[in-house]
CSV table of C-alpha atoms in Angstrom, one decimal:
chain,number,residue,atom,x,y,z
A,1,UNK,CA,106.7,108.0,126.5
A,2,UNK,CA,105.5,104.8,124.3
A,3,UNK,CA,107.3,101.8,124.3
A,4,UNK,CA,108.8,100.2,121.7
A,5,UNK,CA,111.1,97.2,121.1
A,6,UNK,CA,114.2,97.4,119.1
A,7,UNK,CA,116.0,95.9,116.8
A,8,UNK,CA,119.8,96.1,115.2
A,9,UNK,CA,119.4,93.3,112.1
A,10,UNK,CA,122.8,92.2,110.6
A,11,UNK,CA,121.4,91.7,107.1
A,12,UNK,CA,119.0,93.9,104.5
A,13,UNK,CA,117.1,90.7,103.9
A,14,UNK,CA,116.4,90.4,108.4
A,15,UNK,CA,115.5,94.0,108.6
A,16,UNK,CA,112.8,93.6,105.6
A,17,UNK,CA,111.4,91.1,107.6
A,18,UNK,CA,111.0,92.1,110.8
A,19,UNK,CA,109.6,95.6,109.4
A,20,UNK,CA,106.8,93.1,107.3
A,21,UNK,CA,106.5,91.5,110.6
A,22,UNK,CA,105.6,93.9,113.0
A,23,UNK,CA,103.0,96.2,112.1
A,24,UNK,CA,103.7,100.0,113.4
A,25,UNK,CA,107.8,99.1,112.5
A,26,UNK,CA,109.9,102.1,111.2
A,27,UNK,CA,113.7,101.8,109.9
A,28,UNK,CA,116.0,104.5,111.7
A,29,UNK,CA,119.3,105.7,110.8
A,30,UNK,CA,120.2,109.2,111.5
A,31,UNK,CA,116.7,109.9,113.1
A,32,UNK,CA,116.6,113.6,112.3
A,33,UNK,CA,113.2,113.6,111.6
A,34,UNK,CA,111.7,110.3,113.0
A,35,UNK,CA,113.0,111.5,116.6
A,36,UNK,CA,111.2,114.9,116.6
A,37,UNK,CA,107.9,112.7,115.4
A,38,UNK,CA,108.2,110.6,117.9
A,39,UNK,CA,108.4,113.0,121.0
A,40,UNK,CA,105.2,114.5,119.7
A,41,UNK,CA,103.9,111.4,119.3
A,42,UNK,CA,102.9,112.0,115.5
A,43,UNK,CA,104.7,108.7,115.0
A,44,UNK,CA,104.4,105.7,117.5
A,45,UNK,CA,106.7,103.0,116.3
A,46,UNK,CA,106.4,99.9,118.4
A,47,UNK,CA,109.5,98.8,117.3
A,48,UNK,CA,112.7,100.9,115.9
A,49,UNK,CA,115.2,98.6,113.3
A,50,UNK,CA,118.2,100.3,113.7
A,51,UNK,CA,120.0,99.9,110.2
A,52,UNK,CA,123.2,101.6,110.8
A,53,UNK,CA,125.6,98.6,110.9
A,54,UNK,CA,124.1,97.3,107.4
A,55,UNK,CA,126.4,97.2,104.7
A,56,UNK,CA,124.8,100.5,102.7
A,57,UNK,CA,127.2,103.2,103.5
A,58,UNK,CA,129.4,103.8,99.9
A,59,UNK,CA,129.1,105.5,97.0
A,60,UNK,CA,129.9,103.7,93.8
A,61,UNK,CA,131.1,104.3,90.1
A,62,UNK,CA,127.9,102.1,87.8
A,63,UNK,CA,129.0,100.5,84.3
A,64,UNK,CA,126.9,103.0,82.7
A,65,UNK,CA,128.8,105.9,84.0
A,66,UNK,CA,126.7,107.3,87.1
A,67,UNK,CA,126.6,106.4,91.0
A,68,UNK,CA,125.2,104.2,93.0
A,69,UNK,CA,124.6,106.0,96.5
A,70,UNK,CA,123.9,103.7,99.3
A,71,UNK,CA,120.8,104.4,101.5
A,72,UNK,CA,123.2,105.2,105.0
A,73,UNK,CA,125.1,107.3,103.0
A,74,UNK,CA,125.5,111.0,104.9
A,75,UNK,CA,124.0,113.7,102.9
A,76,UNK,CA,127.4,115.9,104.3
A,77,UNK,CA,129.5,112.8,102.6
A,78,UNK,CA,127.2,112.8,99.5
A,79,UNK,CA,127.8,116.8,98.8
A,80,UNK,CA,131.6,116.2,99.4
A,81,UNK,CA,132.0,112.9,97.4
A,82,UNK,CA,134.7,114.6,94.2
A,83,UNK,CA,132.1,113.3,91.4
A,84,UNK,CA,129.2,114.6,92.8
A,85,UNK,CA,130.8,118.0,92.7
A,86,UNK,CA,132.1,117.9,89.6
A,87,UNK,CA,129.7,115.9,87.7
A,88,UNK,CA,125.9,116.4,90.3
A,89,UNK,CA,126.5,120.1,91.0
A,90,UNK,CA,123.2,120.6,91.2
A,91,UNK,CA,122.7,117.6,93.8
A,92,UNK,CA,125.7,119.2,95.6
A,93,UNK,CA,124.4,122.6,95.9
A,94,UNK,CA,120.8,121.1,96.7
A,95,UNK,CA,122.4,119.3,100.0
A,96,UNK,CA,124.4,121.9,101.1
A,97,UNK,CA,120.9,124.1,101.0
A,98,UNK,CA,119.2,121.4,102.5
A,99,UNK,CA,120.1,121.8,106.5
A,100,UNK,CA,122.7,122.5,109.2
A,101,UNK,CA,126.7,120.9,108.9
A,102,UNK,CA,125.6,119.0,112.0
A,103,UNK,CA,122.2,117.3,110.7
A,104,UNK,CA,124.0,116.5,107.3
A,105,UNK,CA,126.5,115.2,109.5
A,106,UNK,CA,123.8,112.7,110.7
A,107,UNK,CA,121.0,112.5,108.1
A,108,UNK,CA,121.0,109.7,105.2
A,109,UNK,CA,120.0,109.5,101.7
A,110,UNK,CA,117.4,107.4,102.3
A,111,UNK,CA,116.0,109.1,105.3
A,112,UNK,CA,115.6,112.0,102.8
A,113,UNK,CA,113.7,110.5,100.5
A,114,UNK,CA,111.8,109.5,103.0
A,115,UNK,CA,111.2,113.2,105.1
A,116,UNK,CA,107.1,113.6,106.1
A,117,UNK,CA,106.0,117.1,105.1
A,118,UNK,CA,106.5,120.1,107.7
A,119,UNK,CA,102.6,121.4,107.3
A,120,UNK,CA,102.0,123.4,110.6
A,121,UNK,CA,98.7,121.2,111.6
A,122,UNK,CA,100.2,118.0,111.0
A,123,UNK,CA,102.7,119.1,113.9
A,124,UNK,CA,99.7,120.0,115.8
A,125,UNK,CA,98.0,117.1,117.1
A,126,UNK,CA,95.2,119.6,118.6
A,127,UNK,CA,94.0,120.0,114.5
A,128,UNK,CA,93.0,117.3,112.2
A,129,UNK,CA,95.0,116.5,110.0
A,130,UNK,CA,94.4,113.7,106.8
A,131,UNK,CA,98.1,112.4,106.9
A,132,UNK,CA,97.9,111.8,110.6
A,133,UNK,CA,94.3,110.9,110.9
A,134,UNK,CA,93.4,109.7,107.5
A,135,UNK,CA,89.6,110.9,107.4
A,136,UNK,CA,89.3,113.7,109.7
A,137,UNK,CA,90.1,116.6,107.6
A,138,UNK,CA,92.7,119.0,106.5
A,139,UNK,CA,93.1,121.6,108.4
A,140,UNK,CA,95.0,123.8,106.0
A,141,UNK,CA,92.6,124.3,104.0
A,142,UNK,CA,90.8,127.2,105.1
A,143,UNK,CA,93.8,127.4,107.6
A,144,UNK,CA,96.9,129.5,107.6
A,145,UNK,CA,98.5,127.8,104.4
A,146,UNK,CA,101.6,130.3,103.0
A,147,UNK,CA,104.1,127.0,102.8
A,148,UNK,CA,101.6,124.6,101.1
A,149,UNK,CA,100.9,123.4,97.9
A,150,UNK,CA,99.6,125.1,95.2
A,151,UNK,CA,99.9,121.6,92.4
A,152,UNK,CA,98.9,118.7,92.4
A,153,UNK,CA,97.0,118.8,95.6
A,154,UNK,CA,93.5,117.5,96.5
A,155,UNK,CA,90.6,118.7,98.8
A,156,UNK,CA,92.1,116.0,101.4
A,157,UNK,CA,95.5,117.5,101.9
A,158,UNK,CA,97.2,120.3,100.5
A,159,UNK,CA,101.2,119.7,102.0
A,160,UNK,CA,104.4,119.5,100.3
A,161,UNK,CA,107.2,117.8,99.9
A,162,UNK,CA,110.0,119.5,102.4
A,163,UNK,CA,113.4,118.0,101.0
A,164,UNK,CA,116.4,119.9,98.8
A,165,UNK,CA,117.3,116.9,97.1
A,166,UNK,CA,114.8,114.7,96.6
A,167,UNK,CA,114.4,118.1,93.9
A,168,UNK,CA,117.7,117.4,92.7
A,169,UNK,CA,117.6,113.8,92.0
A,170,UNK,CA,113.7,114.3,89.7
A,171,UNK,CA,115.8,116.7,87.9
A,172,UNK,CA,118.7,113.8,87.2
A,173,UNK,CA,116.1,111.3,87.2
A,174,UNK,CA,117.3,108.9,89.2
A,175,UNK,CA,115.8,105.4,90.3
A,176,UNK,CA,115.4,104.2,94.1
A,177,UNK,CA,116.6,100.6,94.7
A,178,UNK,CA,114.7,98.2,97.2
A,179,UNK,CA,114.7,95.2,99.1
A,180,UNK,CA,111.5,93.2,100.0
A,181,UNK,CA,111.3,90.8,102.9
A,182,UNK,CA,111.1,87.8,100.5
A,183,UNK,CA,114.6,89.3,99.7
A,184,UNK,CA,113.5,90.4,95.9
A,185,UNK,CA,114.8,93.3,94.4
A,186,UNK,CA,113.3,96.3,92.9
A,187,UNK,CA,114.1,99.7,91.3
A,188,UNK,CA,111.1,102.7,91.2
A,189,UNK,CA,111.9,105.8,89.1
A,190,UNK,CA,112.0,109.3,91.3
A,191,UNK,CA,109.1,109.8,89.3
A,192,UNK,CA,107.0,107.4,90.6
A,193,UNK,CA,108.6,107.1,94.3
A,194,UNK,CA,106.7,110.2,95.7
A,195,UNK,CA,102.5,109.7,95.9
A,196,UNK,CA,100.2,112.9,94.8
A,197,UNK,CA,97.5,113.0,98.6
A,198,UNK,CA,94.8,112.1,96.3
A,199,UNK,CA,91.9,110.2,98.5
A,200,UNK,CA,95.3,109.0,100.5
A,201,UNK,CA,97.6,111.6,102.0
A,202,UNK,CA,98.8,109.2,104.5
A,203,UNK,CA,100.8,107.0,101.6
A,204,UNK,CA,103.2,109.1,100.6
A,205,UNK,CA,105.6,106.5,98.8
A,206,UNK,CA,105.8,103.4,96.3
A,207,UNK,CA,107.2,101.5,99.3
A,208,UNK,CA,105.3,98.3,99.7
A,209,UNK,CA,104.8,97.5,103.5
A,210,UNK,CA,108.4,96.0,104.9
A,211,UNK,CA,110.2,97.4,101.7
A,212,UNK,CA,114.0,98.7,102.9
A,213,UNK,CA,115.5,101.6,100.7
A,214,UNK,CA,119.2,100.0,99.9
A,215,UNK,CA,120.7,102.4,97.3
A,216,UNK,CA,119.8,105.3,94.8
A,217,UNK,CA,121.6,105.2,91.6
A,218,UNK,CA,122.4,108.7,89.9
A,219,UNK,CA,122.4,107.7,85.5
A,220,UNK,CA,125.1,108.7,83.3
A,221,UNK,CA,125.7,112.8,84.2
A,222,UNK,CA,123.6,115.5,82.4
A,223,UNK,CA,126.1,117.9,80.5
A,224,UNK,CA,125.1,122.0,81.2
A,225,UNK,CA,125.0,124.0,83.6
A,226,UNK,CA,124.0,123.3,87.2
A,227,UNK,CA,121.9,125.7,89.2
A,228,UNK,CA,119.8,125.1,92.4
A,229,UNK,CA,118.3,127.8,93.9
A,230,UNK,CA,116.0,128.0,97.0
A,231,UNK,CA,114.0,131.0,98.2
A,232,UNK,CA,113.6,130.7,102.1
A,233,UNK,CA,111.6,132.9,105.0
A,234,UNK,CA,115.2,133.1,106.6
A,235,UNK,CA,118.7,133.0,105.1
A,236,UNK,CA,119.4,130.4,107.1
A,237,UNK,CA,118.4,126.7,107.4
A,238,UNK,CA,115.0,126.9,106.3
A,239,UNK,CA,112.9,124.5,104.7
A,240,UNK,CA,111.9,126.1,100.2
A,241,UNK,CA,109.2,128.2,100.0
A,242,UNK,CA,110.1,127.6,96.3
A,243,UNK,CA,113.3,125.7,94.8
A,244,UNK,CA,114.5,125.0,91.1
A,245,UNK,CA,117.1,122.5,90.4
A,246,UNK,CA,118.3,123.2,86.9
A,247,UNK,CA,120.8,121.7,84.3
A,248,UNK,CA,121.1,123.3,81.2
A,249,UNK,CA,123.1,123.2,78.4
A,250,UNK,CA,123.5,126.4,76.0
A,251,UNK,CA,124.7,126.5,72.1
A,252,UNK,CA,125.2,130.0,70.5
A,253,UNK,CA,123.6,131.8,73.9
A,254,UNK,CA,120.7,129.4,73.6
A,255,UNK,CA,119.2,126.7,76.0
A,256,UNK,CA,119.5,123.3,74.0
A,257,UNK,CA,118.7,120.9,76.4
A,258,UNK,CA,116.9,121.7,79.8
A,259,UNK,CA,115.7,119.5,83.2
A,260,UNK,CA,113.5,121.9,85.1
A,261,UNK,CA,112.7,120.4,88.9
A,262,UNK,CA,110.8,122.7,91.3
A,263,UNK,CA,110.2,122.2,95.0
A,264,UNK,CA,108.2,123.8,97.4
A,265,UNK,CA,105.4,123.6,95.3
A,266,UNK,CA,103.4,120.3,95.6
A,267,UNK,CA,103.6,116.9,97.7
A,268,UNK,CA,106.4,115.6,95.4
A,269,UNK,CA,109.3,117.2,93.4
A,270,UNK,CA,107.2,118.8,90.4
A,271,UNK,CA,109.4,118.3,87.0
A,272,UNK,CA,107.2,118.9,83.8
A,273,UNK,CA,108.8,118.0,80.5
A,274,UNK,CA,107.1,119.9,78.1
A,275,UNK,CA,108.4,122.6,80.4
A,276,UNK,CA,111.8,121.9,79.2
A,277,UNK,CA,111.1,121.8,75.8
A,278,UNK,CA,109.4,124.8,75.7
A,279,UNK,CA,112.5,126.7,77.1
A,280,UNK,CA,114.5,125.1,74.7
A,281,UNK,CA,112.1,126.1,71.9
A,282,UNK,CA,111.4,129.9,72.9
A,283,UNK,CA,114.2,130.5,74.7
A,284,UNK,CA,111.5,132.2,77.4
A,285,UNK,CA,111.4,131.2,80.9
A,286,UNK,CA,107.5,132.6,81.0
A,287,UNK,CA,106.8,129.9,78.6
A,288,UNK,CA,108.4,127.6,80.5
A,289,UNK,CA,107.1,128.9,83.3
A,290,UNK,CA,103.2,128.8,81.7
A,291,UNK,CA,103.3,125.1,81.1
A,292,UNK,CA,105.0,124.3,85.1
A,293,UNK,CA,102.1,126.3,86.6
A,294,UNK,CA,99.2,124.9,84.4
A,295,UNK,CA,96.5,124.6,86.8
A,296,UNK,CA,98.3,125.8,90.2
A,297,UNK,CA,95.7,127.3,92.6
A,298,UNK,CA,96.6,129.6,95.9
A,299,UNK,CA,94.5,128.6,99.3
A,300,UNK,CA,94.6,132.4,100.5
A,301,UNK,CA,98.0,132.9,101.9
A,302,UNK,CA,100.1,130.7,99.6
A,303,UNK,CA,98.6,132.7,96.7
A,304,UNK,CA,102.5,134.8,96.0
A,305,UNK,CA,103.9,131.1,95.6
A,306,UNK,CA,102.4,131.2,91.8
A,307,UNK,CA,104.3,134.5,90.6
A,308,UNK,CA,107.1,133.9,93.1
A,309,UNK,CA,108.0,130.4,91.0
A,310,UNK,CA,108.0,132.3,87.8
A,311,UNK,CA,109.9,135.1,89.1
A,312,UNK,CA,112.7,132.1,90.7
A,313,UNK,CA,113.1,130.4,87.2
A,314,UNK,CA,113.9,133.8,85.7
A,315,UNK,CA,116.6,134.3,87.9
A,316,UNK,CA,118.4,130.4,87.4
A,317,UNK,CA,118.4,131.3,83.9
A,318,UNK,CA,119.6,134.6,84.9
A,319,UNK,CA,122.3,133.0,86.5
A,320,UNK,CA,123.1,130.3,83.7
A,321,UNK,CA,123.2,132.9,81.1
């Protein structure tokens, strides 16, 4: 057991600070992932800010037309709320893939934004591992490797992303809204809120040091079609070997307008625009497919992943059409 100090702020603006404050601080809220960490002591928080009494619990109607989720809202309230049925399907259906009733029941928006990557040897404290240790190696490289990356990786870590809908919201671009502990406000695009490993696996967000997530707000919604399909080892709660989040919108049995998002294939949601408009342009979802998998590499047993992301894109347009 390591011992930590906690804390229960009663503002956004306190918990900022004492997470700038205290070096080694984490934020937790459901805990569904931070609490497994912790008992393998992978993460050693010497102090916990417990930010389940803070105001950021609703979901919202925006002037512009969209929602504005609050961080400590439940992902098994998000995939109920009536708009984000009707109007998200694709953020609906990427939740209700995402894990068990009773861990949506307890896991947050902004906790999944924030999930650390399920690679087998950063589990395994025995095997070095770049995220945990930054300089010591990664072990899957060389290792056994069938759910890593096979874009956008580096020679210093080859892990991906593990969350349903952080692949749902790239594909409905939305922005991720912070607080600092100076109390200053900031919004980061989806885009630009998960890190590639580069030299530095171990920073895997935009989140300056004390930075509290407070909302994500969803833009106006994307008319088409809404599709997301993830291909598992198990049919049930499993984390993607590949996932497609899709919205597309057909005129005269043709795509007209396309948001491709793919997951399970790199250390962030992997959306590619000329992706889109090449599926709008040829109709093809190989040419689509071509321009998402320029420059994907296998590591041995994570090789299928390349044909296996073509082959799932064929079957969501299967299923739109």
């Amino acid at each position: 057991m390591k011992a930590f100090s906690y804390e229960r702020p009663k503002s956004v603006e306190e918990a900022a600070r004492i997470a700038a404050e205290r070096p080694g601080a984490k934020f937790i809220a459901g805990g569904t992932n931070l609490l497994d960490l912790m008992k393998l002591q992978i993460e050693t928080p010497r102090t916990l800010i417990d930010v389940n009494r803070l105001p950021l619990d609703t979901v919202a109607d925006t002037a512009e037309g969209g929602l504005r989720v609050g961080a400590l809202v439940r992902n098994s309230e998000l995939a109920a709320h009536p708009r984000v049925r009707k109007e998200y399907g694709v953020l609906a259906q990427a939740l209700l893939a995402g894990a068990s009733g009773q861990l949506r029941n307890k896991a947050t928006t902004a906790g999944n934004l924030l999930q650390r990557t399920r690679c087998y040897y950063f589990y395994d404290t025995t095997k070095p591992c770049n995220k945990r240790e930054p300089g010591s190696g990664c072990s899957a490289i060389g290792g056994y490797n069938r759910i890593m990356a096979v874009l956008g990786a580096s020679e210093s870590c080859i892990a991906t992303n593990p969350s349903d809908m952080n692949v749902a919201m790239r594909a409905l671009d939305a922005t991720v809204e912070t607080v600092d502990a100076q109390g200053a406000s900031r919004t980061i695009p989806i885009a630009e809120f998960h890190r590639l490993p580069g030299n530095t696996p171990e920073i895997e967000t935009a989140l300056k040091p004390g930075e509290i997530i407070t909302a994500v707000s969803l833009p106006k919604p994307v008319p088409g079609t809404h599709v997301y399909r993830k291909v598992r080892g198990r049919a049930s709660y499993a984390f993607a070997t590949v996932s497609v989040a899709a919205v597309i919108a057909h005129e005269g049995g043709k795509p007209r307008a396309a948001r491709l998002a793919f997951g399970g294939l790199a250390h962030k949601p992997w959306r590619v625009e000329a992706a889109e408009s090449a599926l709008v342009e040829t109709g093809s979802a190989d040419a689509a497919a071509d321009r998402v998998l320029e420059g994907a590499r296998g590591y041995g047993a994570n090789d299928f992943k390349i044909p296996l992301a073509r082959r799932t894109l064929r079957a969501v347009l299967a299923e739109i059409a």
